Structure formats: C-alpha cells, structure tokens
Amino acid sequence: MSRLNRLGLSALFITLFCLAAAAEPPASPPADADARVHAYLARKVREIEQRSPTSRVSLAEWRDQRDELRRQLFDMLGLWPLPARSELHATITGKESADGVIVEKLHFQSMPGLYVTANFYRPAEVARPLPTILYLCGHARAVSNGVSFGNKTAYHHHACWYARNGYCCLMIDTLQLGEILGLHHGTYRDGMWWWIARGYTPAGVEAWNAIRALDYLETRPEVDRTRLGVTGRSGGGAYSWYLAALDDRPACIVPVAGITNLRDYVVHRCIQGHCDCMFMINQYQWDFDVVAALVAPRPCLLANTDKDSIFPLDGVATLHGQLKRVYELYGAGDKLGLFISEGPHADTQELQLASFRWMNRWLRDVAEPVTEVASKRFEPQVLKALDKIPADEHNTTIHESFVPLAAPSDPPTDLAAWDATRQRWLAELARRAFGAFPSDPPPLAVREIAHGVAGDMRWRQFEFTSEADVPLMLWTLTHREEQPMTRAVLHVTTDDQWRRKLGPILVERAATDQADSADDTNTLDPIPPGELRIVVAPRGWGQDRWPEAELTHLLRSFVLVGTTADACRIWDVRRAIQAVREKLGADAPLTVVGEGAAAGIALYATIIEPSVTALRLVSPPTSHRDGPNLIKVLQLFDLPQAVALAFPRPVTMIAARPADWAWTSAVARLYGSPPLDFEGEIASDSPTRGNDKR
C-alpha cells in the first residue's frame, strides 16, 4: 500500500471529526424509529402522488401512454409476458333451479391445473343472448366439516337477482376461499417474502382467472358479448378494477368497496386490513388512480359506504376526483358515478340496489327504479361444483409456478460473454429492484454524536444522512494505541450482530436510547493495530429497529411504494460506504463484511458501489427465497449469480458449502486469478444461515 493511502486511513478519525463539525446538520427527523419509517413512507407516497399522470396529461398524451400503462400493470401483476390461453376444459357438473332461476355448477382451468369453480345463473327461458355479469367474489368463508363450498355461495343472492331481471351471471370463486383452498396470505401472514422476489401476487391470479372467465362467457350462446358487465365487492371490487383495467371487454363496471388511494393504504395504514390479493407489486410506483383511469371511458360506478375502515371515504372521494378528470378528457363525464351510502364495510342492500340500477342503465337501457332486493334462494352445499379435489390441481401451490423464474443457465465460457450478461443484469436490477433509489440524494452531512474508550479500543459514533427522513449511525473503532492504518473493514449488521459488535459501548451509553440494547456480558472483538473497523446497522436494524407489532405491514408498505426494506438497506450501506470512502481517498482498501441476513445486503451494496475493495460473506443464504428480498430478482438470477456480479473484486465465503456456489466458482475461474475463496467450510449436511423477516 502506498504511503499516501496509509496516511489517508490513519487520518480518517481526525477527518471525520473535523468535517463533521463543519457539515450542515441534517433536517430534524422524528425522534423514534417508528415515526421515522412512517415519515419515509409518507414522503414516498407524496412523491408518487405528484407524478400521477391523471392530474396533468392531455387526452392525446393519455391515449399515447395508455397501452404502455396497461403493459406495466400486467407486469406488476406477474402477467407479462401474458400466459398462454390454454384449453379451458370447461365442465358442467350439475344444475339446480328455484324461483325461475337456473344455476349450473361448473369449473374450468384458467391454465393447466389452475381450477376455477363457478356457478352460471340464467333465467329459466332464454330466447336471445342476454346482457351478462361476471361477479367476482370478496372474502367470505363457506366451510362445513372441512369442506369448502366456495365464497360464491355467500354472494349468490346477487346472481339470483340478475337472473330474475333479464341477465345471465357467472360467479367465480377466488383462490383463497374457493372449493380448492389456495393462498392469499403469503406475506400478510406466512412470511413468504420471496413472493416479492419472484414477482408473485395472488392479485395476478385473480385477474387472470377473471380474464379467462370472460373467455368462457364468450363460448356461451346465452351471452351477449357486447353487453358484459363486471362487479364485486371488497376483494371482488379490487378484482373488478384490475380486470377492467387490463381487458376492454367489460362494457360496464361497478367496483364496490374495492379501491382507495395509496395514501390510505400506506400513510393511514389501511394495508393492515388487506391481504396480498389486493395489491400489485408496485414496481412502477403508481398511485391507484392510474389503475382506475385505465377503465375510462366505459361506464363505471364507484360504490362505497361512509364508515368503511379499510376503504375510507376520503380516499375514495379523492380517487373519484382524479378519475373524473380523465373521464372529462374523453367527454364522458356522464359515464362516471359515485354512490355513497351509510354503513361499515358490509354488503348492504343500498350498495346492491345502486349496482343493479347502474347495470340496468348501461347494459339494458332501463331507467325504472329497482324494486326487488337480492335474496338467497339456494343452500350453499347445492352450489358446490366439485365432488372431490382434482389430483392435478395447482391451486394450493400456484405461487410456486404462476410467475416463471429465470431459466437455468450454464456459466459463461469467456469474459466477453460474462460481461454482456453482467451489464444486462445490472441494468435490469436498476429498473426492477432499485428503481425507487433517490435520484438526487441529500448531502451525507456526517456529524459526530459521541466518542470514548472501551478497553483497548477507541470508538466514535457518527450520524449521517442516507436519504431524506433517514438518519443513520456509523460507529468507528480502532486500537487504543493510535498507529498508521493499513486497512478498513465495514461490518453490515442486523439486530443481534449490532449488539454483539458494540455491546460494551452501548452499556457505557446506557443513558441514551440504546439502553434497551445494552449487553454488558459481551466483549468486543479485539482490533489489531492498524485496522479501522466500521459498524453500520441499516434501517430497521440495530439502533433503528422497527416495532415488532407492525413489522409485517411495514415491510408490505415498502412494496406498495415501489421498493423493499432490503433494497433500502442496500442503499443505506452504499451511503455508509460513501461516507467512509470520501474521507479515505480513491485508492484506500475497504472490505465490506456481512453475516447471515446481512450478507445479502453487504453483497448488493458492494455490487452497486464500485469503490469497495473486497467482500467477505459469512454464512450467506444460498437463494433469494431466504433474502435479501428484492423486487423480481428471481426472474433474473439467484444468489450464486449475484455474487459473481461483485467480481473481479475478491470475495471470501466463510462457513459456506462450495457446492452451493459452483456457478459462481465457474465465473471466478474466467478471471485467471480466481477472485473467490472459501474459509471455514461447513459440512455438506449442515444448513446455511438464511434470512429473517426483518
């Protein structure tokens, strides 16, 4: 190492200390971690609101971008490129009748093995093709003795009304509460954060099933294909929006209690009342007015109650105002309606009657008052379409196959081929996973918080600004005897690792807000003379730990604003590296270290911050199914390929099985002097450490 670099390293503490005094202090953020993370999310919502095209485009501009916006929505629902329209294999399994209504029990396959159970309602006599409603069900459990009849049974009074009043109506079950019980709660309840890494949301399955339901209706001779309507409430209201936004065939739409704006979901925390089927993977950072506007200029009635806690009135009214502008661009203001009745989140008769009246107006050109209310006419068990669960069903595991993973590939055979692949992957990462990174970050604004001596080491605590509303701490440690520095090592830490690295220092500062993390039984790892050790815990970990009680919905809220908590942590570590790096000089060696859950964060921070000299990964996860959680990364590659993106910088794997990283090793050999090394290998039958949901 050159003498200049050694001097740069040895002067780091003095430089940080002096420059911290001169730096502009960051804007005062909220004092506690809970308030800070919500301030961050609120800012992201404001930024998305300000970019919404519904408030500023002309009709020509809207028309020019509408096809691309629709493609983006397909993409965010895991439907791009579109799946093949395979044979439906529609099968009618029985028929019932009551009060002039015929109901057929049936099922079809929206893709091979993905069964959609349904009931088709029609008048007893059909002389000509009739206007037809596709009714999409909300969440309603109908299970007896372990047998599910499908949520279609809870809503069947709607379909009976349509059949008694001159319509056909197809009512389909949802994945979660159909006759075959699939899953809507992967991230909401079951910790399946890899759904995001795969780009999977059950909202995509519901949208696809609805599209294929329209395909089925087009095969029925009783159906007038030019007069198709779609409606549903709650989850069914949301699916109505998605279907009509993606498909032009619905000529009239009545989503009931199925949409509000991003501010309600995130800032007002309504996301806590919604499972995963309500939301797209918001890669393109939309507010929900864009989804709604893709329905224009077809007749659309928003129907809601005034005391709905998960679709609040203020957000619904705001969204209606944004949608109204788009309808007026088309000169179709008369085709947009807003109906509000009194009540909670419930299937009230007032909402039903408003929906019936709107469908009559636009599909039958009937203006008379609706005098008949919807009433149930069948017992739930008689509406069941399946005698038994099909052996080839994929409903219960569709999250494992609905969105394809990256196709397996052999390692490249020369550096030119690898460089082309590498550049393509980096560009896709920037677009998919890191699209919400700040384009104009604020100054780092490094400032010293405290300093002291603990045993044989000196420590200093600094604050720096990762991005607006996100101040973080950086700890620097050296041997007590000051000597010229020969290397710097930055440790990325999770909660437990942070306490382990800094335990005695936290005890010394027990009067501060770190007191609850203090552990005086820990001893600091010794620091050899000449080493500068840096410890950083990115947001949500360490001193910025988020409250456990609302952690799940915080992590889901990050996805709703177009990113993930892990992507933000990667940004934090990158900024920490920059805070250190700009003080060290361009050539000073800096090694980044991460263990377990922090290993993936350290890896990607190294990939996107080229000034890192070397990388050490301790007990890293072997797949993105275990973290880090980045939007759609599994559609590109998995962690063995990601590690290769850090080359040609040397990467050391500690407590890792070489067999898990064979692809990585093959790329490393292309460099002649392989930049990959293994230390402390573990037994072949020992599990590697994965990620936690934090």
XYZ file of C-alpha atoms in Angstrom:
694
model
C 0.000 0.000 0.000
C 1.252 3.474 -0.799
C 2.264 5.835 1.987
C -0.457 8.236 0.808
C -3.113 5.581 1.329
C -1.797 4.686 4.772
C -1.900 8.313 5.768
C -5.415 8.608 4.375
C -6.568 5.684 6.502
C -4.804 6.805 9.652
C -6.315 10.273 9.318
C -9.881 9.016 8.977
C -10.940 9.731 12.539
C -9.459 13.223 12.549
C -11.017 13.946 9.168
C -14.421 12.650 10.165
C -14.311 14.579 13.397
C -13.250 17.861 11.821
C -15.533 17.654 8.797
C -18.433 16.633 10.975
C -18.144 19.891 12.838
C -18.290 21.826 9.564
C -21.032 19.771 7.927
C -24.540 21.088 7.702
C -26.692 19.114 10.146
C -29.466 17.091 8.542
C -33.052 18.202 8.787
C -34.501 17.183 12.116
C -36.200 13.799 11.632
C -38.685 12.227 14.027
C -37.032 11.002 17.214
C -38.016 7.311 17.213
C -37.615 4.592 14.616
C -41.360 4.006 14.217
C -42.024 7.661 13.417
C -39.019 7.818 11.090
C -40.061 4.872 8.955
C -43.584 6.248 8.626
C -42.184 9.663 7.694
C -40.153 7.949 4.963
C -43.194 6.062 3.650
C -45.312 9.237 3.710
C -42.669 11.076 1.691
C -42.587 8.292 -0.900
C -46.380 8.472 -1.166
C -46.198 12.249 -1.740
C -43.612 11.783 -4.472
C -45.775 9.185 -6.222
C -48.861 11.386 -5.930
C -47.010 14.297 -7.516
C -46.043 12.171 -10.520
C -49.507 10.784 -11.208
C -50.426 11.251 -14.886
C -54.143 11.619 -14.164
C -53.652 15.172 -12.895
C -51.594 16.644 -15.704
C -51.902 14.889 -19.074
C -53.966 15.844 -22.088
C -56.262 13.327 -23.768
C -53.721 12.800 -26.535
C -50.961 12.195 -24.003
C -53.138 9.800 -22.035
C -54.025 7.835 -25.143
C -50.380 7.698 -26.179
C -49.313 6.126 -22.882
C -52.380 4.010 -22.116
C -51.105 0.848 -23.826
C -47.780 1.086 -22.027
C -49.502 1.686 -18.701
C -51.634 -1.392 -19.295
C -48.498 -3.416 -20.057
C -46.936 -2.157 -16.831
C -49.989 -3.279 -14.878
C -49.796 -6.722 -16.454
C -46.127 -6.742 -15.442
C -46.830 -5.705 -11.833
C -49.424 -8.474 -11.553
C -46.970 -11.126 -12.746
C -48.735 -11.428 -16.100
C -46.120 -10.122 -18.524
C -45.476 -11.651 -20.901
C -49.051 -12.932 -20.918
C -49.528 -16.627 -20.130
C -50.791 -18.833 -22.929
C -54.546 -19.059 -23.275
C -54.677 -22.824 -22.849
C -57.753 -25.004 -23.286
C -60.336 -24.140 -20.622
C -61.631 -27.717 -20.232
C -64.923 -26.237 -19.040
C -67.054 -28.876 -17.351
C -70.654 -28.557 -16.152
C -71.128 -30.853 -13.169
C -74.762 -30.243 -12.252
C -77.798 -27.992 -12.366
C -80.240 -26.541 -9.841
C -83.358 -24.399 -10.213
C -85.501 -22.189 -7.962
C -87.931 -19.290 -8.482
C -87.348 -19.009 -12.229
C -83.546 -19.209 -11.908
C -81.385 -21.940 -13.418
C -77.908 -22.317 -11.942
C -75.267 -24.533 -13.488
C -72.381 -25.815 -11.385
C -69.139 -25.836 -13.351
C -65.387 -25.489 -13.341
C -62.744 -24.543 -15.884
C -58.952 -24.332 -15.882
C -57.519 -20.856 -16.397
C -54.198 -22.578 -17.023
C -53.423 -26.279 -16.734
C -54.196 -27.391 -13.199
C -55.447 -23.987 -12.010
C -59.124 -24.746 -11.400
C -61.792 -22.050 -11.229
C -65.009 -23.269 -9.618
C -68.097 -21.322 -10.628
C -71.869 -21.071 -10.950
C -73.614 -19.821 -14.077
C -77.055 -18.257 -13.452
C -79.655 -17.589 -16.136
C -83.397 -17.165 -16.474
C -85.365 -20.352 -16.946
C -86.188 -19.258 -20.500
C -83.575 -17.566 -22.712
C -84.867 -16.604 -26.174
C -81.901 -14.471 -27.258
C -78.408 -13.564 -25.981
C -78.680 -11.578 -22.771
C -76.519 -8.951 -21.079
C -74.226 -10.830 -18.726
C -72.492 -10.035 -15.454
C -69.214 -11.506 -14.273
C -69.447 -11.362 -10.485
C -66.106 -11.508 -8.653
C -66.368 -12.562 -5.035
C -64.895 -10.923 -1.993
C -63.631 -12.816 1.017
C -66.357 -14.972 2.551
C -65.565 -18.316 4.142
C -68.112 -21.078 3.469
C -66.698 -24.253 5.011
C -68.582 -27.054 6.763
C -66.919 -30.138 8.272
C -63.697 -29.268 6.494
C -65.379 -28.992 3.075
C -65.349 -25.636 1.288
C -68.366 -24.718 -0.816
C -66.600 -21.630 -2.157
C -67.170 -17.978 -1.388
C -69.501 -17.833 -4.388
C -72.193 -19.267 -2.105
C -72.065 -16.209 0.192
C -72.740 -13.827 -2.699
C -75.141 -15.915 -4.747
C -78.120 -13.643 -3.988
C -76.565 -11.057 -6.339
C -76.523 -13.582 -9.177
C -80.093 -14.636 -8.429
C -81.243 -11.027 -8.790
C -79.535 -10.700 -12.162
C -81.031 -13.940 -13.448
C -84.522 -12.852 -12.303
C -84.133 -9.496 -14.048
C -83.068 -10.368 -17.573
C -79.365 -11.174 -17.205
C -77.018 -14.107 -17.176
C -74.428 -14.059 -14.400
C -71.225 -16.051 -13.913
C -69.960 -16.080 -10.319
C -66.451 -17.448 -9.792
C -64.612 -18.450 -6.645
C -61.366 -16.867 -5.571
C -58.127 -18.725 -4.996
C -58.137 -18.196 -1.225
C -61.717 -19.218 -0.415
C -62.779 -21.354 -3.342
C -63.646 -25.006 -3.266
C -59.896 -25.684 -3.519
C -58.351 -23.577 -0.763
C -55.388 -21.680 -2.161
C -53.418 -18.891 -0.512
C -53.786 -15.102 -0.400
C -51.704 -14.524 2.754
C -48.104 -15.278 1.791
C -46.615 -12.034 3.088
C -49.608 -10.966 5.187
C -49.358 -13.977 7.490
C -46.961 -16.698 6.375
C -43.610 -14.932 5.957
C -43.309 -15.798 2.253
C -41.372 -12.649 1.369
C -39.884 -14.453 -1.612
C -43.240 -13.811 -3.322
C -41.879 -10.301 -3.913
C -38.525 -11.582 -5.160
C -40.393 -13.786 -7.595
C -42.794 -11.023 -8.627
C -45.814 -13.026 -7.489
C -49.052 -11.629 -6.110
C -52.361 -13.506 -5.856
C -53.943 -10.377 -7.360
C -52.403 -11.591 -10.616
C -54.080 -14.989 -10.285
C -57.444 -13.354 -9.607
C -57.031 -11.043 -12.600
C -56.050 -13.939 -14.855
C -58.945 -16.104 -13.661
C -61.312 -13.216 -14.417
C -59.860 -12.759 -17.921
C -60.337 -16.462 -18.600
C -63.860 -16.248 -17.175
C -64.632 -13.714 -19.908
C -63.175 -16.188 -22.409
C -65.573 -18.803 -21.079
C -68.570 -16.457 -21.260
C -67.824 -15.818 -24.917
C -68.441 -19.517 -25.582
C -71.977 -19.432 -24.126
C -74.847 -18.926 -26.590
C -76.946 -17.234 -23.898
C -74.397 -14.407 -23.543
C -74.440 -11.131 -25.465
C -70.708 -10.491 -25.847
C -71.273 -6.776 -26.470
C -73.038 -6.288 -23.130
C -70.698 -7.673 -20.497
C -70.567 -6.126 -17.040
C -68.242 -6.838 -14.132
C -68.840 -6.199 -10.452
C -67.945 -7.450 -6.983
C -67.354 -6.061 -3.523
C -64.316 -5.814 -1.271
C -61.744 -8.146 -2.842
C -64.181 -8.608 -5.704
C -64.282 -4.846 -6.129
C -60.487 -4.772 -6.406
C -60.502 -7.594 -8.965
C -63.168 -5.717 -10.917
C -60.778 -2.771 -11.217
C -57.879 -4.955 -12.301
C -59.940 -6.865 -14.868
C -61.447 -3.765 -16.463
C -58.072 -2.002 -16.475
C -56.483 -4.949 -18.304
C -59.313 -6.004 -20.619
C -61.624 -3.869 -22.767
C -64.417 -6.443 -22.965
C -66.311 -5.323 -19.827
C -68.679 -2.639 -21.087
C -69.851 -1.565 -17.629
C -68.045 -1.735 -14.285
C -69.302 -1.432 -10.706
C -66.491 -1.974 -8.199
C -67.979 -1.930 -4.683
C -65.669 -1.069 -1.772
C -62.679 -2.242 -3.745
C -60.241 0.632 -4.101
C -58.845 3.666 -2.374
C -55.672 5.657 -2.833
C -52.081 4.890 -1.878
C -52.238 7.413 0.957
C -54.977 5.415 2.665
C -53.177 2.119 2.244
C -49.776 3.343 3.445
C -49.998 6.603 5.404
C -53.311 5.814 7.087
C -52.197 2.163 7.411
C -55.274 0.598 5.846
C -52.934 -2.044 4.418
C -53.302 -3.785 7.770
C -56.851 -4.761 6.805
C -55.942 -6.185 3.392
C -54.357 -9.446 2.329
C -51.961 -9.825 -0.581
C -54.633 -10.307 -3.253
C -55.448 -6.582 -3.152
C -52.129 -5.324 -4.454
C -49.812 -5.435 -7.428
C -46.031 -5.483 -6.954
C -45.762 -1.726 -7.406
C -42.503 -1.690 -9.369
C -43.530 1.322 -11.450
C -44.576 3.335 -8.374
C -48.217 4.009 -9.217
C -50.975 5.501 -7.171
C -54.238 3.598 -7.582
C -55.877 6.338 -9.610
C -53.833 5.050 -12.560
C -55.404 1.592 -12.228
C -58.837 3.206 -12.093
C -58.184 5.530 -15.032
C -57.445 2.613 -17.365
C -61.164 1.813 -17.143
C -62.147 5.118 -18.796
C -64.275 5.999 -20.703
C -66.525 2.959 -20.082
C -69.444 3.409 -17.669
C -68.145 2.967 -14.133
C -69.824 3.418 -10.755
C -67.729 3.636 -7.579
C -69.861 2.419 -4.685
C -68.811 2.648 -1.056
C -70.120 3.145 2.448
C -69.193 6.174 4.501
C -67.771 4.295 7.503
C -65.680 1.702 5.686
C -62.478 1.393 7.723
C -60.419 -0.321 5.002
C -61.684 1.771 2.070
C -62.091 5.166 3.807
C -64.444 7.702 2.329
C -61.876 10.494 1.990
C -59.563 8.365 -0.129
C -62.418 7.090 -2.290
C -63.629 10.654 -2.888
C -60.120 11.831 -3.759
C -59.672 8.989 -6.217
C -63.066 9.732 -7.770
C -61.980 13.333 -8.331
C -58.824 12.188 -10.123
C -60.797 9.703 -12.198
C -63.386 12.344 -13.032
C -60.733 14.444 -14.764
C -59.806 11.566 -17.076
C -63.459 10.900 -17.919
C -63.926 14.570 -18.705
C -60.923 14.437 -21.052
C -62.905 11.870 -23.020
C -66.083 13.947 -22.816
C -67.630 11.069 -20.875
C -68.362 12.651 -17.510
C -71.873 11.167 -17.535
C -70.399 7.654 -17.566
C -68.722 8.014 -14.176
C -70.736 7.765 -10.978
C -70.089 7.836 -7.248
C -72.556 6.258 -4.821
C -72.053 6.556 -1.064
C -74.404 5.000 1.472
C -74.272 4.896 5.239
C -72.641 1.932 6.931
C -69.456 -0.050 7.626
C -67.554 -2.378 5.303
C -70.546 -4.586 4.544
C -72.640 -5.916 1.655
C -75.599 -3.598 2.234
C -78.823 -3.565 0.233
C -78.267 0.093 -0.608
C -74.998 -0.790 -2.351
C -76.625 -3.722 -4.129
C -79.506 -1.630 -5.455
C -77.167 1.070 -6.730
C -75.162 -1.567 -8.596
C -78.294 -3.123 -10.132
C -79.575 0.298 -11.216
C -76.257 1.189 -12.883
C -76.107 -2.090 -14.810
C -79.705 -1.645 -15.944
C -78.949 1.848 -17.172
C -75.905 0.972 -19.272
C -76.454 -2.656 -20.288
C -80.241 -2.753 -20.721
C -81.123 0.947 -21.246
C -83.661 0.635 -18.431
C -84.293 3.619 -16.184
C -87.084 2.350 -13.934
C -86.452 2.146 -10.181
C -85.174 -1.173 -8.864
C -87.884 -2.562 -6.585
C -86.684 -6.113 -5.932
C -83.857 -6.662 -3.447
C -81.419 -9.533 -3.767
C -82.299 -12.604 -1.738
C -80.673 -16.005 -1.343
C -82.554 -18.897 -2.932
C -80.152 -21.866 -2.691
C -78.459 -23.742 0.141
C -74.645 -23.407 0.000
C -73.930 -27.112 -0.392
C -76.019 -27.471 -3.552
C -73.861 -24.871 -5.341
C -70.668 -26.881 -4.942
C -69.151 -27.718 -8.347
C -66.593 -30.403 -7.403
C -67.311 -33.821 -5.927
C -63.658 -34.133 -4.954
C -60.448 -32.153 -5.273
C -58.778 -32.953 -8.627
C -55.492 -34.807 -8.283
C -53.818 -32.478 -10.804
C -54.829 -29.202 -9.086
C -52.191 -26.488 -8.770
C -54.355 -24.049 -6.807
C -52.686 -24.823 -3.487
C -49.180 -24.370 -4.917
C -49.768 -21.866 -7.726
C -47.437 -19.348 -6.039
C -44.598 -21.732 -6.944
C -45.266 -21.642 -10.683
C -47.567 -18.779 -11.731
C -44.657 -16.392 -12.368
C -41.758 -18.144 -14.133
C -38.307 -17.995 -12.592
C -35.193 -17.187 -14.576
C -34.387 -20.132 -16.818
C -31.396 -22.167 -15.563
C -28.265 -21.285 -17.472
C -24.766 -22.631 -17.719
C -21.962 -20.327 -16.584
C -20.454 -18.195 -19.378
C -17.370 -19.650 -21.024
C -15.442 -16.429 -21.619
C -15.178 -12.980 -20.089
C -16.770 -11.229 -23.066
C -19.945 -13.313 -22.736
C -19.953 -12.779 -18.979
C -19.528 -9.029 -19.336
C -22.528 -8.828 -21.688
C -24.661 -10.843 -19.268
C -23.416 -8.822 -16.334
C -24.296 -5.492 -17.934
C -27.776 -6.735 -18.852
C -28.434 -7.966 -15.331
C -27.207 -4.764 -13.731
C -29.485 -2.710 -15.979
C -32.471 -4.918 -15.110
C -31.652 -4.721 -11.395
C -31.642 -0.946 -11.598
C -35.024 -0.992 -13.346
C -36.800 -3.626 -11.271
C -35.288 -3.732 -7.803
C -33.652 -0.334 -7.406
C -35.996 1.927 -9.345
C -37.001 3.763 -6.164
C -33.450 4.771 -5.240
C -33.138 8.547 -4.782
C -32.069 10.262 -7.978
C -30.774 13.313 -6.116
C -29.805 12.251 -2.583
C -29.154 14.901 0.065
C -25.652 15.598 1.386
C -24.255 12.921 3.675
C -23.973 15.529 6.459
C -21.685 13.435 8.668
C -21.532 14.658 12.277
C -20.094 13.210 15.464
C -22.502 12.136 18.196
C -20.150 10.727 20.842
C -16.708 9.226 21.411
C -14.850 7.340 24.090
C -12.572 4.474 25.065
C -13.663 0.889 25.762
C -10.938 -1.493 26.905
C -8.190 -1.478 24.322
C -10.085 0.463 21.684
C -11.187 3.942 20.834
C -14.645 4.464 19.406
C -16.603 7.245 17.792
C -20.279 7.412 16.886
C -21.337 9.421 13.846
C -24.670 10.243 12.267
C -25.046 10.514 8.510
C -27.972 11.060 6.157
C -28.859 8.096 3.981
C -31.785 9.896 2.360
C -34.382 12.418 3.420
C -36.062 11.302 6.679
C -33.440 8.549 7.146
C -30.580 9.472 9.500
C -28.358 6.523 10.453
C -25.477 5.846 12.810
C -21.946 4.882 11.874
C -19.545 3.570 14.539
C -15.781 3.613 14.027
C -13.342 1.674 16.208
C -9.535 1.481 16.347
C -6.918 0.108 18.676
C -6.345 2.362 21.683
C -2.753 2.913 20.621
C -3.053 5.081 17.535
C -0.969 3.715 14.669
C -0.886 4.147 10.897
C -3.875 2.342 9.447
C -3.352 -0.394 6.885
C -6.933 -1.431 6.194
C -10.577 -0.573 6.850
C -13.368 -3.113 7.380
C -17.053 -2.125 7.273
C -19.390 -4.556 9.069
C -23.034 -4.587 7.986
C -25.040 -5.760 10.996
C -28.515 -6.940 11.917
C -30.034 -6.529 15.391
C -28.101 -9.271 17.193
C -24.871 -8.611 15.323
C -25.052 -4.898 16.119
C -25.343 -5.611 19.826
C -22.526 -8.152 19.620
C -20.196 -5.745 17.842
C -20.918 -2.803 20.144
C -22.142 -4.305 23.438
C -19.772 -2.655 25.957
C -20.061 0.685 24.184
C -23.844 0.510 24.417
C -23.546 -0.245 28.128
C -21.354 2.802 28.546
C -24.055 4.836 26.800
C -26.898 3.245 28.778
C -28.425 6.652 29.453
C -29.102 7.036 25.727
C -31.774 5.497 23.516
C -29.508 2.462 23.010
C -30.018 1.385 26.617
C -32.515 -1.335 25.786
C -29.935 -2.981 23.528
C -27.060 -2.863 26.003
C -25.402 -6.149 26.980
C -22.500 -5.940 29.388
C -21.792 -9.678 29.018
C -20.426 -9.098 25.520
C -16.805 -8.320 24.893
C -15.702 -6.540 21.777
C -13.763 -8.480 19.196
C -10.146 -7.375 19.500
C -8.951 -4.948 16.872
C -5.427 -5.487 15.604
C -3.183 -2.445 15.359
C -3.543 -0.733 12.017
C -7.188 -1.742 11.440
C -10.081 0.661 11.225
C -13.378 -1.078 11.973
C -16.680 0.479 10.916
C -20.051 -0.828 12.126
C -23.337 0.140 10.496
C -26.855 -1.208 11.009
C -29.115 -0.147 8.117
C -32.676 0.985 8.723
C -34.949 -1.335 10.657
C -31.996 -2.978 12.414
C -29.851 -2.028 15.381
C -30.482 1.419 16.792
C -33.158 1.973 14.117
C -35.106 -1.181 14.982
C -38.738 -1.055 13.870
C -41.579 -2.089 16.189
C -42.273 -5.804 16.012
C -46.039 -5.382 16.331
C -46.426 -3.731 12.920
C -43.349 -5.098 11.182
C -45.205 -7.250 8.644
C -47.306 -4.361 7.374
C -44.312 -2.023 7.314
C -42.492 -4.444 5.033
C -45.592 -4.741 2.839
C -45.890 -0.940 2.708
C -42.388 -0.665 1.265
C -43.535 -2.795 -1.677
C -46.576 -0.550 -2.167
C -44.291 2.460 -2.657
C -42.187 0.568 -5.191
C -39.294 -0.832 -3.207
C -38.466 -3.256 -0.385
C -36.957 -2.779 3.044
C -33.920 -4.784 1.904
C -33.429 -2.570 -1.150
C -33.476 0.447 1.153
C -30.923 -1.248 3.414
C -28.680 -1.784 0.423
C -28.944 1.937 -0.300
C -28.114 2.698 3.353
C -24.951 0.601 3.229
C -23.956 2.188 -0.050
C -24.286 5.605 1.578
C -22.309 4.395 4.599
C -19.567 3.259 2.234
C -19.618 6.649 0.552
C -19.498 8.411 3.919
C -16.350 6.474 4.756
C -14.928 6.383 1.240
C -14.921 10.079 0.570
C -12.708 10.501 3.634
C -10.294 7.675 2.739
C -9.240 8.678 -0.755
C -9.792 6.954 -4.050
C -7.305 4.080 -3.597
C -7.651 3.163 0.076
C -8.604 -0.506 0.600
C -12.024 -1.130 2.123
C -13.515 -4.560 2.845
C -17.256 -4.985 3.415
C -18.416 -7.845 5.655
C -21.910 -9.261 6.159
C -23.145 -12.285 8.053
C -26.375 -14.243 7.654
C -29.216 -11.887 6.776
C -26.741 -9.017 6.450
C -24.605 -10.921 3.926
C -27.017 -10.297 1.048
C -27.228 -6.606 1.930
C -23.426 -6.339 2.003
C -23.231 -8.172 -1.333
C -25.562 -5.861 -3.235
C -24.105 -2.729 -1.658
C -20.738 -3.899 -2.976
C -22.193 -4.622 -6.425
C -23.592 -1.108 -6.814
C -20.720 0.724 -5.077
C -17.569 0.044 -7.118
C -15.218 1.705 -4.631
C -15.333 -1.373 -2.360
C -12.058 -3.291 -2.492
C -13.107 -6.717 -1.165
C -16.128 -8.586 0.207
C -16.491 -11.192 2.962
C -19.753 -13.152 3.299
C -20.296 -15.215 6.450
C -22.972 -17.958 6.417
C -24.732 -16.337 3.448
C -28.141 -17.546 2.261
C -27.894 -19.549 -0.937
C -31.114 -18.304 -2.535
C -33.184 -15.153 -2.653
C -36.008 -17.224 -1.192
C -34.143 -16.600 2.080
C -33.191 -12.999 1.289
C -32.404 -10.355 0.511
C -35.877 -9.549 -0.734
C -35.675 -7.506 -3.954
C -38.477 -6.943 -6.445
C -38.476 -9.607 -9.192
C -34.821 -10.517 -8.739
C -35.629 -14.233 -9.110
C -36.842 -13.519 -12.632
C -33.242 -12.592 -13.426
C -30.991 -14.860 -11.352
C -30.354 -16.167 -7.852
C -27.617 -15.532 -5.300
C -24.863 -17.643 -6.949
C -25.148 -15.356 -9.974
C -25.405 -12.253 -7.794
C -22.100 -12.995 -6.053
C -20.409 -13.199 -9.456
C -21.565 -9.621 -10.128
C -19.125 -8.470 -7.426
C -16.110 -9.783 -9.385
C -13.283 -9.095 -10.116
C -13.039 -7.844 -6.526
C -12.072 -10.724 -4.233
C -14.955 -12.406 -2.433
C -14.364 -14.654 0.557
C -17.110 -17.066 1.588
C -16.978 -18.183 5.221
C -18.987 -21.145 6.561
C -20.410 -21.838 3.105
C -20.595 -25.027 1.031
C -18.562 -24.716 -2.180
C -21.077 -26.996 -3.913
C -23.769 -24.329 -3.449
C -21.598 -21.835 -5.316
C -20.381 -23.937 -8.254
C -21.837 -21.460 -10.780
C -20.046 -18.616 -9.019
C -16.765 -20.541 -8.974
C -17.023 -21.205 -12.712
C -17.235 -17.463 -13.407
C -14.419 -16.772 -10.958
C -12.099 -19.071 -12.930
C -12.571 -16.903 -16.025
C -10.502 -14.201 -14.332
C -7.320 -16.306 -14.231
C -6.601 -15.404 -10.618
C -9.939 -16.554 -9.204
C -11.479 -13.827 -7.040
C -13.438 -16.395 -4.971
C -12.144 -18.123 -1.859
C -13.715 -20.317 0.833
C -12.800 -20.345 4.513
C -14.241 -22.403 7.334
C -16.242 -24.699 5.070
C -19.251 -26.373 6.697
C -20.339 -29.964 6.482
C -22.356 -30.894 3.422
C -25.422 -31.719 5.512
C -25.345 -28.547 7.604
C -27.893 -25.840 6.779
C -26.655 -22.444 5.737
C -27.993 -19.499 7.640
C -30.937 -17.869 5.937
C -32.661 -14.554 6.357
C -35.171 -13.389 8.901
C -38.197 -11.312 8.008
C -36.515 -8.181 9.278
